[in-house]
């Protein structure tokens, strides 16, 4: 049998990531699927329970190329959500009555209609989450006013910061990213973000830098708060821990470093039934840059659309979406391992 590294090379050329995840045996678990575990806890099929969060991927263009990025985002990506698609999303948001809209990318701010969309959502009184990579704020003078723009529209800022040291942050996200992130955090603090009593929420996101699960979210939060305050006088509200899912660039890393089997075995061994019942796909719908609908952002990157007649934003039908079976594959073990993982941090 070929080595996993050799299979990884073949994967890039002729196999889908899903086929690889399905077919490559994982240690003692062999070909165990996520649906097998759901069946054991009487949760198959997995069904939505509400639509609380409407997540929009505004495009794959980004000013960074992070090693763990499940979107494969970067400066060379051209996929961008058009304004017409945004308008259809606004109609769906109004029809569904959803209160929270989560804007992500790539760097969502690089979409030329990003500010128009935020203004529209703000006028409708929606809770707006912006997944900002921080360095976009300081990358170009046209983005320097983003902190003030976020404040004017009461956006909640959710930003990735792999660690509170330059070495570990830059290893994952690129040379100089840590220093630029610190500068951006100071700018956000300067307008009130993360500062007690302002109501301007600033959350940081922690992804492990290797083939392991994140530590306890509260313990890491306390450590990050202390280190960032002592060393840089930076404040933030909360830290969210997110498990790296075995897809895209992180899957490539796992295969090339011979960590794939061990990591998958760890995820499966750590399956948490409580987390499985609270996965984000049960209260979220994710909209791709081209308008197609997905159960979550990770399924979106694997081209696994919702199992519903309402599969595109132009055909949005809340009733049909609420009757669907959620699409699951082996990568879903990443969301149910240990304390669980979602775009909002740990689950259990």
mmCIF file of C-alpha atoms in Angstrom:
data_model
loop_
_atom_site.group_PDB
_atom_site.id
_atom_site.type_symbol
_atom_site.label_atom_id
_atom_site.label_comp_id
_atom_site.label_asym_id
_atom_site.label_seq_id
_atom_site.Cartn_x
_atom_site.Cartn_y
_atom_site.Cartn_z
ATOM 1 C CA UNK A 1 0.000 0.000 0.000
ATOM 2 C CA UNK A 2 1.251 3.488 -0.777
ATOM 3 C CA UNK A 3 2.414 5.645 2.108
ATOM 4 C CA UNK A 4 -0.091 8.240 3.246
ATOM 5 C CA UNK A 5 2.237 10.958 1.991
ATOM 6 C CA UNK A 6 2.194 9.385 -1.473
ATOM 7 C CA UNK A 7 -1.588 9.068 -1.307
ATOM 8 C CA UNK A 8 -1.769 12.710 -0.337
ATOM 9 C CA UNK A 9 0.002 13.618 -3.555
ATOM 10 C CA UNK A 10 -2.458 11.477 -5.500
ATOM 11 C CA UNK A 11 -5.302 13.094 -3.595
ATOM 12 C CA UNK A 12 -4.286 16.498 -4.856
ATOM 13 C CA UNK A 13 -4.404 15.236 -8.433
ATOM 14 C CA UNK A 14 -7.183 12.682 -8.747
ATOM 15 C CA UNK A 15 -9.198 12.105 -5.564
ATOM 16 C CA UNK A 16 -11.530 14.194 -3.537
ATOM 17 C CA UNK A 17 -10.809 14.803 0.121
ATOM 18 C CA UNK A 18 -14.037 13.052 1.036
ATOM 19 C CA UNK A 19 -13.004 9.896 -0.834
ATOM 20 C CA UNK A 20 -9.690 9.925 0.980
ATOM 21 C CA UNK A 21 -11.326 10.338 4.395
ATOM 22 C CA UNK A 22 -13.835 7.590 3.647
ATOM 23 C CA UNK A 23 -11.434 5.033 2.227
ATOM 24 C CA UNK A 24 -8.240 5.292 4.270
ATOM 25 C CA UNK A 25 -8.535 3.072 7.390
ATOM 26 C CA UNK A 26 -7.911 4.690 10.769
ATOM 27 C CA UNK A 27 -6.016 2.388 13.123
ATOM 28 C CA UNK A 28 -8.251 0.224 15.290
ATOM 29 C CA UNK A 29 -11.322 2.073 13.983
ATOM 30 C CA UNK A 30 -10.729 0.891 10.384
ATOM 31 C CA UNK A 31 -13.520 2.396 8.270
ATOM 32 C CA UNK A 32 -15.773 3.659 11.068
ATOM 33 C CA UNK A 33 -17.888 6.571 9.812
ATOM 34 C CA UNK A 34 -19.307 9.514 11.719
ATOM 35 C CA UNK A 35 -22.814 8.258 10.989
ATOM 36 C CA UNK A 36 -21.945 5.029 12.843
ATOM 37 C CA UNK A 37 -21.310 7.017 16.028
ATOM 38 C CA UNK A 38 -24.497 9.036 15.567
ATOM 39 C CA UNK A 39 -26.438 5.796 15.228
ATOM 40 C CA UNK A 40 -24.961 4.540 18.510
ATOM 41 C CA UNK A 41 -26.393 7.550 20.364
ATOM 42 C CA UNK A 42 -29.740 7.496 18.494
ATOM 43 C CA UNK A 43 -28.975 10.768 16.703
ATOM 44 C CA UNK A 44 -29.154 9.501 13.125
ATOM 45 C CA UNK A 45 -30.317 11.210 11.005
ATOM 46 C CA UNK A 46 -28.967 14.425 12.477
ATOM 47 C CA UNK A 47 -31.647 17.118 12.135
ATOM 48 C CA UNK A 48 -31.671 20.911 12.510
ATOM 49 C CA UNK A 49 -33.395 22.295 15.601
ATOM 50 C CA UNK A 50 -33.526 26.007 14.689
ATOM 51 C CA UNK A 51 -32.015 28.641 12.432
ATOM 52 C CA UNK A 52 -30.233 31.037 14.753
ATOM 53 C CA UNK A 53 -27.145 31.888 12.704
ATOM 54 C CA UNK A 54 -26.930 32.835 9.027
ATOM 55 C CA UNK A 55 -23.293 32.522 7.970
ATOM 56 C CA UNK A 56 -22.114 34.138 4.750
ATOM 57 C CA UNK A 57 -18.775 33.405 3.097
ATOM 58 C CA UNK A 58 -18.062 36.595 1.184
ATOM 59 C CA UNK A 59 -15.215 35.095 -0.795
ATOM 60 C CA UNK A 60 -11.939 33.222 -0.682
ATOM 61 C CA UNK A 61 -9.718 36.234 -1.304
ATOM 62 C CA UNK A 62 -7.440 36.957 1.662
ATOM 63 C CA UNK A 63 -4.294 38.931 2.389
ATOM 64 C CA UNK A 64 -2.824 35.914 4.221
ATOM 65 C CA UNK A 65 -2.053 32.276 3.421
ATOM 66 C CA UNK A 66 -2.384 30.400 6.729
ATOM 67 C CA UNK A 67 -1.149 26.816 7.026
ATOM 68 C CA UNK A 68 -4.304 25.584 8.787
ATOM 69 C CA UNK A 69 -6.816 27.405 6.542
ATOM 70 C CA UNK A 70 -9.732 25.149 5.635
ATOM 71 C CA UNK A 71 -10.872 27.646 2.993
ATOM 72 C CA UNK A 72 -7.592 27.537 1.019
ATOM 73 C CA UNK A 73 -7.866 31.319 1.045
ATOM 74 C CA UNK A 74 -5.181 33.628 -0.290
ATOM 75 C CA UNK A 75 -4.403 36.731 -2.370
ATOM 76 C CA UNK A 76 -4.701 34.767 -5.613
ATOM 77 C CA UNK A 77 -8.262 33.548 -5.015
ATOM 78 C CA UNK A 78 -10.857 35.293 -7.183
ATOM 79 C CA UNK A 79 -14.087 33.802 -5.783
ATOM 80 C CA UNK A 80 -16.140 36.726 -4.440
ATOM 81 C CA UNK A 81 -19.814 36.953 -3.484
ATOM 82 C CA UNK A 82 -21.636 39.314 -5.840
ATOM 83 C CA UNK A 83 -23.908 42.096 -4.619
ATOM 84 C CA UNK A 84 -26.918 40.374 -6.209
ATOM 85 C CA UNK A 85 -26.255 37.284 -4.087
ATOM 86 C CA UNK A 86 -25.940 39.473 -0.996
ATOM 87 C CA UNK A 87 -29.326 41.011 -1.792
ATOM 88 C CA UNK A 88 -30.862 37.518 -1.978
ATOM 89 C CA UNK A 89 -29.270 36.732 1.385
ATOM 90 C CA UNK A 90 -30.843 39.841 2.887
ATOM 91 C CA UNK A 91 -34.257 38.680 1.641
ATOM 92 C CA UNK A 92 -33.706 35.251 3.197
ATOM 93 C CA UNK A 93 -32.568 36.794 6.473
ATOM 94 C CA UNK A 94 -35.748 38.858 6.659
ATOM 95 C CA UNK A 95 -37.980 35.899 5.738
ATOM 96 C CA UNK A 96 -36.371 33.590 8.292
ATOM 97 C CA UNK A 97 -36.268 36.122 11.117
ATOM 98 C CA UNK A 98 -32.726 35.031 11.990
ATOM 99 C CA UNK A 99 -31.079 37.423 14.431
ATOM 100 C CA UNK A 100 -27.347 36.701 13.950
ATOM 101 C CA UNK A 101 -25.383 37.066 10.713
ATOM 102 C CA UNK A 102 -21.819 35.737 10.654
ATOM 103 C CA UNK A 103 -19.583 37.241 7.940
ATOM 104 C CA UNK A 104 -16.529 35.244 7.004
ATOM 105 C CA UNK A 105 -14.115 34.593 4.142
ATOM 106 C CA UNK A 106 -11.174 34.693 3.242
ATOM 107 C CA UNK A 107 -10.944 38.177 4.530
ATOM 108 C CA UNK A 108 -14.587 39.313 4.233
ATOM 109 C CA UNK A 109 -13.491 42.958 4.216
ATOM 110 C CA UNK A 110 -11.808 42.422 0.835
ATOM 111 C CA UNK A 111 -15.183 41.950 -0.819
ATOM 112 C CA UNK A 112 -15.894 45.306 -2.536
ATOM 113 C CA UNK A 113 -19.480 45.278 -1.211
ATOM 114 C CA UNK A 114 -18.592 44.330 2.353
ATOM 115 C CA UNK A 115 -19.415 47.742 3.844
ATOM 116 C CA UNK A 116 -22.681 47.997 1.937
ATOM 117 C CA UNK A 117 -23.732 44.621 3.338
ATOM 118 C CA UNK A 118 -22.833 45.584 6.909
ATOM 119 C CA UNK A 119 -24.794 48.820 6.563
ATOM 120 C CA UNK A 120 -27.818 46.880 5.311
ATOM 121 C CA UNK A 121 -27.634 44.398 8.171
ATOM 122 C CA UNK A 122 -27.126 47.151 10.714
ATOM 123 C CA UNK A 123 -30.181 49.030 9.418
ATOM 124 C CA UNK A 124 -32.189 45.835 9.973
ATOM 125 C CA UNK A 125 -31.023 45.560 13.564
ATOM 126 C CA UNK A 126 -29.155 42.296 13.099
ATOM 127 C CA UNK A 127 -26.391 41.029 15.340
ATOM 128 C CA UNK A 128 -23.334 41.120 13.054
ATOM 129 C CA UNK A 129 -20.244 38.968 13.581
ATOM 130 C CA UNK A 130 -17.216 39.825 11.454
ATOM 131 C CA UNK A 131 -14.431 37.247 11.272
ATOM 132 C CA UNK A 132 -11.503 39.605 10.887
ATOM 133 C CA UNK A 133 -7.958 38.258 10.526
ATOM 134 C CA UNK A 134 -6.630 41.470 12.194
ATOM 135 C CA UNK A 135 -3.791 42.063 9.710
ATOM 136 C CA UNK A 136 -6.279 43.313 7.108
ATOM 137 C CA UNK A 137 -6.777 46.396 9.297
ATOM 138 C CA UNK A 138 -3.137 47.452 8.989
ATOM 139 C CA UNK A 139 -2.396 45.990 5.537
ATOM 140 C CA UNK A 140 -3.581 48.977 3.511
ATOM 141 C CA UNK A 141 -4.634 52.559 4.368
ATOM 142 C CA UNK A 142 -8.115 51.921 2.949
ATOM 143 C CA UNK A 143 -8.732 49.462 5.779
ATOM 144 C CA UNK A 144 -7.330 51.580 8.622
ATOM 145 C CA UNK A 145 -10.779 52.915 9.523
ATOM 146 C CA UNK A 146 -12.299 49.442 9.953
ATOM 147 C CA UNK A 147 -12.306 49.587 13.779
ATOM 148 C CA UNK A 148 -14.373 52.767 13.675
ATOM 149 C CA UNK A 149 -16.628 51.317 10.968
ATOM 150 C CA UNK A 150 -17.225 48.200 13.077
ATOM 151 C CA UNK A 151 -18.037 50.405 16.049
ATOM 152 C CA UNK A 152 -20.514 52.566 14.131
ATOM 153 C CA UNK A 153 -22.459 49.437 13.168
ATOM 154 C CA UNK A 154 -22.010 47.624 16.504
ATOM 155 C CA UNK A 155 -20.310 44.648 14.862
ATOM 156 C CA UNK A 156 -18.827 41.934 17.044
ATOM 157 C CA UNK A 157 -15.261 41.260 15.964
ATOM 158 C CA UNK A 158 -13.992 37.663 15.991
ATOM 159 C CA UNK A 159 -10.279 37.388 15.238
ATOM 160 C CA UNK A 160 -7.801 34.543 14.951
ATOM 161 C CA UNK A 161 -4.685 34.729 17.119
ATOM 162 C CA UNK A 162 -2.987 31.317 17.354
ATOM 163 C CA UNK A 163 -0.850 32.275 20.352
ATOM 164 C CA UNK A 164 0.405 35.152 22.440
ATOM 165 C CA UNK A 165 3.964 34.857 21.085
ATOM 166 C CA UNK A 166 5.355 35.795 17.685
ATOM 167 C CA UNK A 167 7.120 32.491 17.046
ATOM 168 C CA UNK A 168 4.044 30.267 17.266
ATOM 169 C CA UNK A 169 1.717 32.740 15.574
ATOM 170 C CA UNK A 170 4.020 33.411 12.632
ATOM 171 C CA UNK A 171 4.715 29.693 12.188
ATOM 172 C CA UNK A 172 1.020 29.145 11.502
ATOM 173 C CA UNK A 173 0.012 32.363 9.778
ATOM 174 C CA UNK A 174 3.140 33.830 8.168
ATOM 175 C CA UNK A 175 6.139 35.991 8.973
ATOM 176 C CA UNK A 176 5.308 39.253 10.727
ATOM 177 C CA UNK A 177 1.652 38.377 11.305
ATOM 178 C CA UNK A 178 1.926 38.520 15.083
ATOM 179 C CA UNK A 179 3.323 42.058 15.179
ATOM 180 C CA UNK A 180 0.688 43.276 12.725
ATOM 181 C CA UNK A 181 -2.026 41.527 14.734
ATOM 182 C CA UNK A 182 -0.891 43.250 17.928
ATOM 183 C CA UNK A 183 -0.993 46.606 16.145
ATOM 184 C CA UNK A 184 -4.530 45.886 14.917
ATOM 185 C CA UNK A 185 -5.678 44.782 18.377
ATOM 186 C CA UNK A 186 -4.399 48.064 19.808
ATOM 187 C CA UNK A 187 -6.403 49.937 17.172
ATOM 188 C CA UNK A 188 -9.519 47.956 18.110
ATOM 189 C CA UNK A 189 -8.922 48.617 21.808
ATOM 190 C CA UNK A 190 -8.444 52.276 20.924
ATOM 191 C CA UNK A 191 -12.071 52.630 19.797
ATOM 192 C CA UNK A 192 -13.370 50.552 22.718
ATOM 193 C CA UNK A 193 -13.364 46.954 21.461
ATOM 194 C CA UNK A 194 -12.667 44.472 24.240
ATOM 195 C CA UNK A 195 -12.798 47.226 26.842
ATOM 196 C CA UNK A 196 -15.116 46.615 29.774
ATOM 197 C CA UNK A 197 -18.266 48.728 29.774
ATOM 198 C CA UNK A 198 -18.230 49.685 26.083
ATOM 199 C CA UNK A 199 -20.435 46.858 24.844
ATOM 200 C CA UNK A 200 -18.052 46.381 21.903
ATOM 201 C CA UNK A 201 -17.234 42.679 21.864
ATOM 202 C CA UNK A 202 -13.847 41.407 20.738
ATOM 203 C CA UNK A 203 -13.265 37.651 20.678
ATOM 204 C CA UNK A 204 -10.037 35.865 19.817
ATOM 205 C CA UNK A 205 -9.888 32.449 18.174
ATOM 206 C CA UNK A 206 -7.301 29.809 19.041
ATOM 207 C CA UNK A 207 -6.461 26.958 16.663
ATOM 208 C CA UNK A 208 -3.825 24.400 17.715
ATOM 209 C CA UNK A 209 -0.647 24.639 15.651
ATOM 210 C CA UNK A 210 -0.255 20.866 15.276
ATOM 211 C CA UNK A 211 -2.004 17.503 15.306
ATOM 212 C CA UNK A 212 -3.608 17.827 18.730
ATOM 213 C CA UNK A 213 -6.818 19.039 20.330
ATOM 214 C CA UNK A 214 -7.080 22.490 21.928
ATOM 215 C CA UNK A 215 -6.655 22.748 25.671
ATOM 216 C CA UNK A 216 -9.521 23.783 27.963
ATOM 217 C CA UNK A 217 -11.072 26.983 26.609
ATOM 218 C CA UNK A 218 -11.434 28.789 29.942
ATOM 219 C CA UNK A 219 -7.869 27.985 31.041
ATOM 220 C CA UNK A 220 -6.470 29.202 27.716
ATOM 221 C CA UNK A 221 -8.592 32.340 27.918
ATOM 222 C CA UNK A 222 -7.177 33.209 31.331
ATOM 223 C CA UNK A 223 -3.645 32.639 30.055
ATOM 224 C CA UNK A 224 -4.174 34.739 26.910
ATOM 225 C CA UNK A 225 -5.773 37.565 28.902
ATOM 226 C CA UNK A 226 -2.893 37.684 31.355
ATOM 227 C CA UNK A 227 -0.114 37.494 28.765
ATOM 228 C CA UNK A 228 -1.608 39.988 26.306
ATOM 229 C CA UNK A 229 -2.384 42.461 29.091
ATOM 230 C CA UNK A 230 1.008 42.188 30.772
ATOM 231 C CA UNK A 231 3.078 42.280 27.600
ATOM 232 C CA UNK A 232 1.057 44.530 25.281
ATOM 233 C CA UNK A 233 -1.695 46.152 27.409
ATOM 234 C CA UNK A 234 -4.315 44.526 25.185
ATOM 235 C CA UNK A 235 -7.837 43.634 26.326
ATOM 236 C CA UNK A 236 -10.388 41.278 24.785
ATOM 237 C CA UNK A 237 -13.647 39.707 25.931
ATOM 238 C CA UNK A 238 -13.343 35.981 25.301
ATOM 239 C CA UNK A 239 -11.217 33.304 23.697
ATOM 240 C CA UNK A 240 -12.811 30.694 21.443
ATOM 241 C CA UNK A 241 -11.047 27.372 20.881
ATOM 242 C CA UNK A 242 -11.604 25.635 17.548
ATOM 243 C CA UNK A 243 -10.369 22.173 16.626
ATOM 244 C CA UNK A 244 -8.619 21.927 13.272
ATOM 245 C CA UNK A 245 -10.719 19.733 10.989
ATOM 246 C CA UNK A 246 -8.965 17.266 8.669
ATOM 247 C CA UNK A 247 -9.722 19.056 5.415
ATOM 248 C CA UNK A 248 -7.886 21.261 2.920
ATOM 249 C CA UNK A 249 -4.463 22.584 3.999
ATOM 250 C CA UNK A 250 -4.631 20.941 7.411
ATOM 251 C CA UNK A 251 -5.389 17.584 5.801
ATOM 252 C CA UNK A 252 -2.375 18.106 3.540
ATOM 253 C CA UNK A 253 -0.261 18.814 6.617
ATOM 254 C CA UNK A 254 -1.518 15.702 8.412
ATOM 255 C CA UNK A 255 -0.726 13.485 5.445
ATOM 256 C CA UNK A 256 2.675 14.943 4.625
ATOM 257 C CA UNK A 257 3.774 14.854 8.290
ATOM 258 C CA UNK A 258 2.504 11.274 8.790
ATOM 259 C CA UNK A 259 0.075 12.496 11.458
ATOM 260 C CA UNK A 260 -3.162 11.644 9.664
ATOM 261 C CA UNK A 261 -3.911 8.254 11.210
ATOM 262 C CA UNK A 262 -2.918 9.318 14.729
ATOM 263 C CA UNK A 263 -4.940 12.531 14.557
ATOM 264 C CA UNK A 264 -8.057 10.838 13.231
ATOM 265 C CA UNK A 265 -7.780 8.125 15.873
ATOM 266 C CA UNK A 266 -7.544 10.846 18.511
ATOM 267 C CA UNK A 267 -10.662 12.584 17.191
ATOM 268 C CA UNK A 268 -12.659 9.363 17.114
ATOM 269 C CA UNK A 269 -11.504 8.251 20.563
ATOM 270 C CA UNK A 270 -12.505 11.647 21.935
ATOM 271 C CA UNK A 271 -16.052 11.549 20.501
ATOM 272 C CA UNK A 272 -18.361 13.371 22.928
ATOM 273 C CA UNK A 273 -22.099 12.559 22.603
ATOM 274 C CA UNK A 274 -23.044 15.825 24.314
ATOM 275 C CA UNK A 275 -21.022 17.830 21.800
ATOM 276 C CA UNK A 276 -22.569 15.792 18.971
ATOM 277 C CA UNK A 277 -26.037 16.921 19.994
ATOM 278 C CA UNK A 278 -24.978 20.583 20.033
ATOM 279 C CA UNK A 279 -22.982 20.864 16.802
ATOM 280 C CA UNK A 280 -23.331 24.193 15.020
ATOM 281 C CA UNK A 281 -24.940 22.685 11.909
ATOM 282 C CA UNK A 282 -28.128 22.188 13.939
ATOM 283 C CA UNK A 283 -28.763 25.935 14.271
ATOM 284 C CA UNK A 284 -26.762 27.400 11.382
ATOM 285 C CA UNK A 285 -26.916 27.605 7.619
ATOM 286 C CA UNK A 286 -23.804 28.534 5.664
ATOM 287 C CA UNK A 287 -24.014 30.402 2.347
ATOM 288 C CA UNK A 288 -21.168 30.019 -0.126
ATOM 289 C CA UNK A 289 -19.759 32.908 -2.137
ATOM 290 C CA UNK A 290 -21.804 31.639 -5.115
ATOM 291 C CA UNK A 291 -25.074 31.391 -3.178
ATOM 292 C CA UNK A 292 -25.204 27.644 -2.554
ATOM 293 C CA UNK A 293 -26.322 26.519 0.897
ATOM 294 C CA UNK A 294 -24.422 24.230 3.259
ATOM 295 C CA UNK A 295 -24.903 22.802 6.736
ATOM 296 C CA UNK A 296 -21.661 24.422 7.892
ATOM 297 C CA UNK A 297 -18.592 26.257 6.665
ATOM 298 C CA UNK A 298 -16.563 23.017 6.612
ATOM 299 C CA UNK A 299 -19.085 21.194 4.430
ATOM 300 C CA UNK A 300 -18.995 24.210 2.169
ATOM 301 C CA UNK A 301 -15.262 23.758 1.612
ATOM 302 C CA UNK A 302 -15.826 20.091 0.761
ATOM 303 C CA UNK A 303 -18.617 20.917 -1.726
ATOM 304 C CA UNK A 304 -21.229 19.088 0.346
ATOM 305 C CA UNK A 305 -24.404 21.164 -0.155
ATOM 306 C CA UNK A 306 -27.494 20.812 2.015
ATOM 307 C CA UNK A 307 -29.692 17.780 1.314
ATOM 308 C CA UNK A 308 -32.715 19.878 0.426
ATOM 309 C CA UNK A 309 -34.621 21.247 -2.547
ATOM 310 C CA UNK A 310 -33.732 24.602 -1.014
ATOM 311 C CA UNK A 311 -30.073 24.283 -1.978
ATOM 312 C CA UNK A 312 -29.385 27.791 -3.302
ATOM 313 C CA UNK A 313 -30.132 31.179 -1.811
ATOM 314 C CA UNK A 314 -32.423 32.028 -4.738
ATOM 315 C CA UNK A 315 -34.616 29.072 -3.677
ATOM 316 C CA UNK A 316 -34.425 29.754 0.060
ATOM 317 C CA UNK A 317 -37.245 28.007 1.906
ATOM 318 C CA UNK A 318 -36.955 27.813 5.690
ATOM 319 C CA UNK A 319 -39.540 25.057 6.049
ATOM 320 C CA UNK A 320 -37.739 22.812 3.577
ATOM 321 C CA UNK A 321 -34.396 23.500 5.206
ATOM 322 C CA UNK A 322 -35.698 22.619 8.650
ATOM 323 C CA UNK A 323 -36.875 19.220 7.369
ATOM 324 C CA UNK A 324 -33.511 18.249 5.878
ATOM 325 C CA UNK A 325 -31.094 15.609 7.125
ATOM 326 C CA UNK A 326 -27.753 17.222 7.949
ATOM 327 C CA UNK A 327 -24.934 15.926 5.746
ATOM 328 C CA UNK A 328 -22.122 14.351 7.773
ATOM 329 C CA UNK A 329 -18.808 12.766 6.847
ATOM 330 C CA UNK A 330 -15.719 11.649 8.727
ATOM 331 C CA UNK A 331 -14.346 15.200 9.108
ATOM 332 C CA UNK A 332 -17.261 15.843 11.499
ATOM 333 C CA UNK A 333 -15.366 13.976 14.213
ATOM 334 C CA UNK A 334 -13.421 17.230 14.594
ATOM 335 C CA UNK A 335 -16.517 19.042 15.867
ATOM 336 C CA UNK A 336 -17.407 16.363 18.432
ATOM 337 C CA UNK A 337 -14.004 15.594 19.948
ATOM 338 C CA UNK A 338 -13.400 16.465 23.579
ATOM 339 C CA UNK A 339 -15.254 19.633 24.543
ATOM 340 C CA UNK A 340 -16.520 19.933 20.987
ATOM 341 C CA UNK A 341 -15.814 22.663 18.472
ATOM 342 C CA UNK A 342 -17.795 25.219 16.507
ATOM 343 C CA UNK A 343 -17.324 28.663 15.003
ATOM 344 C CA UNK A 344 -18.407 29.877 18.440
ATOM 345 C CA UNK A 345 -15.798 27.880 20.344
ATOM 346 C CA UNK A 346 -16.164 24.784 22.502
ATOM 347 C CA UNK A 347 -19.584 23.152 22.866
ATOM 348 C CA UNK A 348 -19.519 21.175 26.112
#
